[in-house]
PDB file of C-alpha atoms in Angstrom:
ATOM      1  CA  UNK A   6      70.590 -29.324 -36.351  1.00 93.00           C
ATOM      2  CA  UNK A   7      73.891 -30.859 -36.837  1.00 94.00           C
ATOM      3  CA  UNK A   8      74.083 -29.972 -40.351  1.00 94.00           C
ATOM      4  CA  UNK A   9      73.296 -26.208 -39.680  1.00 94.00           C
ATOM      5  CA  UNK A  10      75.943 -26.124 -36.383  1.00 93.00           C
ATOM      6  CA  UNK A  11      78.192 -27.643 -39.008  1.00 93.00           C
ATOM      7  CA  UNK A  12      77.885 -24.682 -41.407  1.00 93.00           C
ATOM      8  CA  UNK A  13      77.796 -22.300 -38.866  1.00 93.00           C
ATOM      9  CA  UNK A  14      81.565 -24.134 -37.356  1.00 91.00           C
ATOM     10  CA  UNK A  15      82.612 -23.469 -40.639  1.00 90.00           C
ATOM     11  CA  UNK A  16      81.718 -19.981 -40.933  1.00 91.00           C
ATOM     12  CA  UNK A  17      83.097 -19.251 -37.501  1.00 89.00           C
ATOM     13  CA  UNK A  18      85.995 -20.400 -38.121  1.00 87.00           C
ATOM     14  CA  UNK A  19      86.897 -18.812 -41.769  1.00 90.00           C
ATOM     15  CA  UNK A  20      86.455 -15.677 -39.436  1.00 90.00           C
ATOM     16  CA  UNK A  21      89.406 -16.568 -37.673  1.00 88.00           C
ATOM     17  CA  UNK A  22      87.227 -17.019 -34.501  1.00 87.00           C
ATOM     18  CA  UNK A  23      87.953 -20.270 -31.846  1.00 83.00           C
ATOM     19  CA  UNK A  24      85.182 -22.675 -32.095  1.00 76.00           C
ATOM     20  CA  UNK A  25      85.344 -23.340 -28.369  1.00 81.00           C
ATOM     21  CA  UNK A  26      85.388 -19.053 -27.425  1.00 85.00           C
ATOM     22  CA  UNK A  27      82.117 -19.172 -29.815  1.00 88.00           C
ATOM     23  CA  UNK A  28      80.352 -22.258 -28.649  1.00 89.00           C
ATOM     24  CA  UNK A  29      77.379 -20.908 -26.982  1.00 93.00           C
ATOM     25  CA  UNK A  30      76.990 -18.212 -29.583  1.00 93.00           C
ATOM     26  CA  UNK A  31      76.936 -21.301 -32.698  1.00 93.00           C
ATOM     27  CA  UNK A  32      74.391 -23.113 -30.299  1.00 94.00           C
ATOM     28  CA  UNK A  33      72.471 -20.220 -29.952  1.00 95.00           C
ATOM     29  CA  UNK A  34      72.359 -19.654 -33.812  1.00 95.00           C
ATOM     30  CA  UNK A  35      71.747 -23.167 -34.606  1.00 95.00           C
ATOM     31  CA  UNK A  36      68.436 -23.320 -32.328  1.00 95.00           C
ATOM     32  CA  UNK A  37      67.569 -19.817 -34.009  1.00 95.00           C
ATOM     33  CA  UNK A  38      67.848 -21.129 -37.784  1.00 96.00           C
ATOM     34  CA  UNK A  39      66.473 -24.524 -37.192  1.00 96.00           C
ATOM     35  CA  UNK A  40      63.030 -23.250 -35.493  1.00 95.00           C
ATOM     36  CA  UNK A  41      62.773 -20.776 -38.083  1.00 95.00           C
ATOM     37  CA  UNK A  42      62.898 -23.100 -40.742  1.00 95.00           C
ATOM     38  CA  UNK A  43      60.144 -25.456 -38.652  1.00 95.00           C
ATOM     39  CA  UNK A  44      58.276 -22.567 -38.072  1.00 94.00           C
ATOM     40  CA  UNK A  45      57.921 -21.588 -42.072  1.00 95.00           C
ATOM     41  CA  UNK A  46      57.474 -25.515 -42.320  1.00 95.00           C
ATOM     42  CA  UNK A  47      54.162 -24.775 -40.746  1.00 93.00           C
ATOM     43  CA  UNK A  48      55.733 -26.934 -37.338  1.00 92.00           C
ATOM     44  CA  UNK A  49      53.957 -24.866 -34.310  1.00 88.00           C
ATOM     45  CA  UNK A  50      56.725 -24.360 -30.715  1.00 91.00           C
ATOM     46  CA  UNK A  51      55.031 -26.722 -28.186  1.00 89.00           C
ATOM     47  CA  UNK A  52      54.475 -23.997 -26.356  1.00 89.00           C
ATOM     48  CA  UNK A  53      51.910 -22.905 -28.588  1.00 87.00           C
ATOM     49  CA  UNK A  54      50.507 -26.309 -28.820  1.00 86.00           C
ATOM     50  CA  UNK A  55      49.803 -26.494 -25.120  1.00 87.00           C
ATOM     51  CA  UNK A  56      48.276 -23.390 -24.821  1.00 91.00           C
ATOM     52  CA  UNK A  57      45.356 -23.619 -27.251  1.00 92.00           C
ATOM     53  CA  UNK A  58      43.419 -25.186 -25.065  1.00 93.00           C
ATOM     54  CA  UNK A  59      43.778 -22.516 -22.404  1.00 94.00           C
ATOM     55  CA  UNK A  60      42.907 -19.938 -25.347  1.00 94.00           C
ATOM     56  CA  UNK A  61      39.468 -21.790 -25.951  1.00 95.00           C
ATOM     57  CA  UNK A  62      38.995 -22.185 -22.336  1.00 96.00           C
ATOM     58  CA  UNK A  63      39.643 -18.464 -21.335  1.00 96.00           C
ATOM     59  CA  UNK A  64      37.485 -17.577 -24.427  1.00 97.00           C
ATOM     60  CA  UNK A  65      34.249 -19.868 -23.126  1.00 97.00           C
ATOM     61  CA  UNK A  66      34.740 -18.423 -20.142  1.00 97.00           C
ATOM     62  CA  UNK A  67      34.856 -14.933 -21.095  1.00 97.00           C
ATOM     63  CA  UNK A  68      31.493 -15.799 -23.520  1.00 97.00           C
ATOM     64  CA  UNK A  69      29.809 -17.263 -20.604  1.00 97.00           C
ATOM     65  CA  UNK A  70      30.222 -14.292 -18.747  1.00 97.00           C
ATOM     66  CA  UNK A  71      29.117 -11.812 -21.201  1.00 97.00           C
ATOM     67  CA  UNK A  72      26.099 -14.227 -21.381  1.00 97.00           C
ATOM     68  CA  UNK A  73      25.334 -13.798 -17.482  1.00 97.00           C
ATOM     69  CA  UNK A  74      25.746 -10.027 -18.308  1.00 97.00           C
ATOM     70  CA  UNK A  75      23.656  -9.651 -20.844  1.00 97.00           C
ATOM     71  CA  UNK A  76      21.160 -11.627 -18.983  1.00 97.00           C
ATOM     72  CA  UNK A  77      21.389  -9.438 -15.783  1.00 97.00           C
ATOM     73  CA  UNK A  78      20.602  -6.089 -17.449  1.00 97.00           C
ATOM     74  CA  UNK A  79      18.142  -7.993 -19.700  1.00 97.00           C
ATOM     75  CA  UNK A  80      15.940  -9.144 -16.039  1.00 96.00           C
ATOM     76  CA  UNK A  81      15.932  -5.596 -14.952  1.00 96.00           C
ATOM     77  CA  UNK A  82      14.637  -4.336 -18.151  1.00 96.00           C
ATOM     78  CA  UNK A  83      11.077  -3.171 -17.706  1.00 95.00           C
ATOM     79  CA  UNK A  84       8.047  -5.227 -19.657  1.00 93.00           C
ATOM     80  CA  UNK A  85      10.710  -8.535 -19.355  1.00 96.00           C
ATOM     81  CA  UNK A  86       9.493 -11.939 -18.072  1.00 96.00           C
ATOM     82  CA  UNK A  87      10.074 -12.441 -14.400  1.00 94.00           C
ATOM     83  CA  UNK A  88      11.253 -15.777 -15.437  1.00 96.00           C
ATOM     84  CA  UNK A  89      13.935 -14.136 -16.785  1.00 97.00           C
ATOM     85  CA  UNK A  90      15.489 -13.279 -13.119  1.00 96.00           C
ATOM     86  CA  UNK A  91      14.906 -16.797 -12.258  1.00 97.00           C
ATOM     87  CA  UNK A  92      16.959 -17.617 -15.502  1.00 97.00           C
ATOM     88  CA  UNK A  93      19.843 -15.251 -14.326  1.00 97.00           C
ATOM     89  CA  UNK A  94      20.040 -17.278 -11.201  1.00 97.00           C
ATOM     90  CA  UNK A  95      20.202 -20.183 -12.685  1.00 97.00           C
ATOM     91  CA  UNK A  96      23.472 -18.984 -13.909  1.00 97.00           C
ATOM     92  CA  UNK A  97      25.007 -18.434 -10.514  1.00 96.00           C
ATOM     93  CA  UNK A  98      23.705 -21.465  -9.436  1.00 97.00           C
ATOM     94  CA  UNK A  99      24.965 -23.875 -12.078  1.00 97.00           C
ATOM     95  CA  UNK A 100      28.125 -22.095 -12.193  1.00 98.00           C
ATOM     96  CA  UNK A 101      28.825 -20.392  -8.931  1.00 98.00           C
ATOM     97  CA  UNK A 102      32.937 -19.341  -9.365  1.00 98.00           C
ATOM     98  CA  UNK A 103      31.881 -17.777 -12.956  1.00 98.00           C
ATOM     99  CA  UNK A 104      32.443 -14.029 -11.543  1.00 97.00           C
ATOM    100  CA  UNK A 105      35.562 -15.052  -9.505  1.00 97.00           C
ATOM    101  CA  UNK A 106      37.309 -16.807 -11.847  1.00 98.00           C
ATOM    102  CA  UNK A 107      36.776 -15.057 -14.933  1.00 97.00           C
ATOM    103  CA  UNK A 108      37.971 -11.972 -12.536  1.00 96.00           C
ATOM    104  CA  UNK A 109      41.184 -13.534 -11.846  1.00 96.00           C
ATOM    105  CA  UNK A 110      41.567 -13.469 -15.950  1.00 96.00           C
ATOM    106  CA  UNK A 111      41.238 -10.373 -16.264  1.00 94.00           C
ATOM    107  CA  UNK A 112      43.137  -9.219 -13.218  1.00 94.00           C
ATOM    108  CA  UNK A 113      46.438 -11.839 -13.783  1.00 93.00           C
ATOM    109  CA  UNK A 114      48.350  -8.583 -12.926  1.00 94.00           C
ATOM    110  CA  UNK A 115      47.025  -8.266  -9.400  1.00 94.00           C
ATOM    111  CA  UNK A 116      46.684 -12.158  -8.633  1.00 95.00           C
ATOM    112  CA  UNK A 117      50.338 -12.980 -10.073  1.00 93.00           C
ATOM    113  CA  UNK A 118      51.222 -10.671  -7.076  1.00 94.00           C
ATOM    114  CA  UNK A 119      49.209 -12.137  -4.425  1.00 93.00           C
ATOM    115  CA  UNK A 120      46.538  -9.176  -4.758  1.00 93.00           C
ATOM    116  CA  UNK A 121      42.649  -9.931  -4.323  1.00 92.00           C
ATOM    117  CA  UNK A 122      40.118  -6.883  -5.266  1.00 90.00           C
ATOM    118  CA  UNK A 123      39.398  -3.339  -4.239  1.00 86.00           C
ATOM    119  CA  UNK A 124      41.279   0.158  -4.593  1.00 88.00           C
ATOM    120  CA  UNK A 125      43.936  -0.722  -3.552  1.00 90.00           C
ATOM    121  CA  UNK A 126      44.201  -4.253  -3.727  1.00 87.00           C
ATOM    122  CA  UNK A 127      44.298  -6.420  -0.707  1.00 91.00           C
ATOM    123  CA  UNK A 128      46.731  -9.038  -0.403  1.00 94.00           C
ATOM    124  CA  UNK A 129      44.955 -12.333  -0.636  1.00 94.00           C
ATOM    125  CA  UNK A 130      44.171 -14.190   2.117  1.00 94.00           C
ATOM    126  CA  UNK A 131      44.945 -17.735   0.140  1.00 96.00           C
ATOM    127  CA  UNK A 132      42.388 -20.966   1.675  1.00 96.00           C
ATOM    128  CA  UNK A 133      43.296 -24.380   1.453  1.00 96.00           C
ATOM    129  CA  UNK A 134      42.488 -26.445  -1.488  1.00 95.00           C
ATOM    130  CA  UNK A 135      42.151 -30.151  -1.600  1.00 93.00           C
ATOM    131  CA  UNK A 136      40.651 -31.212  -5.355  1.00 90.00           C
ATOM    132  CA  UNK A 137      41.183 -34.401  -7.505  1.00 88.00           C
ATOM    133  CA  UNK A 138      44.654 -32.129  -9.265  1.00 88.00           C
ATOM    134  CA  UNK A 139      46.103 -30.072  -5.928  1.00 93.00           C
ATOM    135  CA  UNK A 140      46.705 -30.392  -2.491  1.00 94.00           C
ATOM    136  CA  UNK A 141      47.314 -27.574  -0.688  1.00 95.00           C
ATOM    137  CA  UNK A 142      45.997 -27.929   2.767  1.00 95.00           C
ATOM    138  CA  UNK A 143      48.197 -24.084   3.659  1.00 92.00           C
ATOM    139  CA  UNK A 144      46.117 -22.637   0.488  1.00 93.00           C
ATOM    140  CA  UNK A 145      48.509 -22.083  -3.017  1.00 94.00           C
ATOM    141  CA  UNK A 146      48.227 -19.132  -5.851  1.00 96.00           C
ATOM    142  CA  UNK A 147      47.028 -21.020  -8.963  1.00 96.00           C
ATOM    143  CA  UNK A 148      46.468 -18.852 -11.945  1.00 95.00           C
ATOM    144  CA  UNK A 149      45.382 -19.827 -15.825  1.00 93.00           C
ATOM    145  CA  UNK A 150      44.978 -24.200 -14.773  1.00 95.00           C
ATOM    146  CA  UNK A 151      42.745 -26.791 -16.102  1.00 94.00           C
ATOM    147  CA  UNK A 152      41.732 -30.024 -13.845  1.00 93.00           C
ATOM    148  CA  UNK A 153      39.752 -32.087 -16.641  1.00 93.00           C
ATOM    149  CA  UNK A 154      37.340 -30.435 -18.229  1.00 95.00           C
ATOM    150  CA  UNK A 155      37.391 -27.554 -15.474  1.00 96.00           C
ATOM    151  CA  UNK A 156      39.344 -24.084 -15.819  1.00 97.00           C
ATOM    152  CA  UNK A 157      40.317 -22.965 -12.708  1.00 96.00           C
ATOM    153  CA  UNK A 158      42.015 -20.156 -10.269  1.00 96.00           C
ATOM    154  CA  UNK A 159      42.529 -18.986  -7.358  1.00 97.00           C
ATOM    155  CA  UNK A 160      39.878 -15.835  -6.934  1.00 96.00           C
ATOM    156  CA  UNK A 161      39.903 -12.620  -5.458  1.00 96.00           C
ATOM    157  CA  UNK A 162      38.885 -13.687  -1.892  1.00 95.00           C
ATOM    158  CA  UNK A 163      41.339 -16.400  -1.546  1.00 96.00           C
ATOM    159  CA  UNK A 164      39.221 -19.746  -2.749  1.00 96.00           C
ATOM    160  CA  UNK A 165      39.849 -21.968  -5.662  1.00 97.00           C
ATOM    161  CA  UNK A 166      37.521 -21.872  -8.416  1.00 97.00           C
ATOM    162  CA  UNK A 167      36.349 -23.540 -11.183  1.00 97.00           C
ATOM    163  CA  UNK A 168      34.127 -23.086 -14.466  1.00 98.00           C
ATOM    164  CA  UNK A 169      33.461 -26.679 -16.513  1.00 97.00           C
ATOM    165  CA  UNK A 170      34.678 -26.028 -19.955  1.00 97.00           C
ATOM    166  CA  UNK A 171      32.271 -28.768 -21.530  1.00 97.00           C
ATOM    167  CA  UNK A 172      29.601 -30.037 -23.463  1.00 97.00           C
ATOM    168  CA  UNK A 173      27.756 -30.407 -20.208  1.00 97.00           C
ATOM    169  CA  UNK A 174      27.957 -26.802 -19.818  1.00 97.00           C
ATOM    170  CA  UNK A 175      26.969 -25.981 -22.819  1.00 97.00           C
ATOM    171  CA  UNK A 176      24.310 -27.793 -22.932  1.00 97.00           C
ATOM    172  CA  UNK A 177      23.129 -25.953 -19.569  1.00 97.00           C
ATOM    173  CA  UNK A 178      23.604 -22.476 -21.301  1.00 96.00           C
ATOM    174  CA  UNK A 179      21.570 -24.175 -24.095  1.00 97.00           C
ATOM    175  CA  UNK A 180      18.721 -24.841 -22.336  1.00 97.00           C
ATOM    176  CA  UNK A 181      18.439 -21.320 -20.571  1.00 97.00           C
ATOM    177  CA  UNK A 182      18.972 -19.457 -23.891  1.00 96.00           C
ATOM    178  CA  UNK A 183      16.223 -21.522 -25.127  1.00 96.00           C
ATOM    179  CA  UNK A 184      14.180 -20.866 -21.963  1.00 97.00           C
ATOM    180  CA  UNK A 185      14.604 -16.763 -22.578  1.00 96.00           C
ATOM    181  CA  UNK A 186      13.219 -16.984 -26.112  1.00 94.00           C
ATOM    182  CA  UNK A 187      10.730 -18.973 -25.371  1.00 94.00           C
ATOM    183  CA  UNK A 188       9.568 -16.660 -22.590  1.00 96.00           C
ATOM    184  CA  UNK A 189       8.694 -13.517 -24.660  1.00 93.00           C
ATOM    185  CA  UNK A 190       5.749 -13.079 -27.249  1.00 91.00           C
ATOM    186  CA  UNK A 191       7.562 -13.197 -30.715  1.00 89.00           C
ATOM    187  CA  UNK A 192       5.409 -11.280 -33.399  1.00 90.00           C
ATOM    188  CA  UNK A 193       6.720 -11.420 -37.623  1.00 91.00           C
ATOM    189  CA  UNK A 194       7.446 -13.831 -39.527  1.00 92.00           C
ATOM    190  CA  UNK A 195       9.032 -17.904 -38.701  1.00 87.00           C
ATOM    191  CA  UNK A 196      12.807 -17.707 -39.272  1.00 86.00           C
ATOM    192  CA  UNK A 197      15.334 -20.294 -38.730  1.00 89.00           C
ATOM    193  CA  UNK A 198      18.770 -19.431 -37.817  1.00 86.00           C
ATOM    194  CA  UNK A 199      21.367 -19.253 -38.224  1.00 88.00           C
ATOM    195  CA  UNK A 200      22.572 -19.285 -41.521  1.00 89.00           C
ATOM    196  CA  UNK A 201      24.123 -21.568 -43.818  1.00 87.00           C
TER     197      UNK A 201
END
């Protein structure tokens, strides 16, 4: 850093220009120049780095909710299992915000402005919230958090909720998908998947 703001001092002034009139501008161009030269260093902006996580949480969450749909359309399907509605439930039951807070996801436009669902939105109505990670006995907007293991936001009707981002979720999801194959008659040949 000190070596670029000295080249760029340099520069500045063989220009005839006041290093204290161009201050800001040199630190301004000596951030610019040093990141870059992190960046092509393969150095990733912190900002990047903390957000990762949120990517792979947002992208469980999104999975696990394509699952449940899947799975609901699947139960109403005619010749299906009836397990398979008890299967679908399961879902809701093991992780009830799933709907809510994977709604607030996809609606961050609405719920950055205080807006809950419908045509139009309705302002939210926010309820208190008193967890392990916030305190908010008057109710708070919390958008895109994680408390541990748990992704979390404030949904459409005003509550806080959560989905666990974990192997303990996983392992739920596991044992339903295995449930569903296991509860239709599979004709052809043995296969093991997936692939190499």
């Amino acid at each position: 850093r000190q070596e670029i703001r000295q080249i760029l001092e340099e520069e500045y002034t063989k220009q005839g220009k006041s290093y204290w009139d161009s201050h800001h501008e040199i630190y301004l161009e000596t951030e610019i120049i040093l990141k870059r030269e992190k960046w092509q260093k393969g150095i990733l902006p912190r900002e990047f780095e903390h957000n990762i996580v949120f990517i792979y949480a947002r992208a469980f969450l999104y999975a696990l909710d394509a699952f449940d749909k899947f799975l609901g359309v699947l139960s109403r399907e005619e010749n299906v299992p009836e397990v398979i509605s008890e299967l679908h439930k399961k879902i809701s039951d093991i992780f009830p915000d799933l709907r809510g807070v994977r709604n607030t996801a996809q609606h961050l436009e609405d719920r950055s402005r205080g807006l809950g669902s419908g045509k139009p939105p309705k302002p939210l109505d926010l309820k208190p919230i008193d967890n392990n990670f916030i305190s908010a006995p008057g109710g708070v907007l919390v958008l895109n958090s994680l408390n541990g293991s748990k992704y979390g936001s404030t949904m459409a009707d005003g509550h806080y909720g959560e989905v666990d981002v974990s192997p303990e979720s996983m392992s739920h999801l596991q044992e339903i998908l295995n449930n569903i194959l296991g509860s239709f008659k599979w004709h052809g040949s043995k296969q093991h998947k997936p692939s190499v």
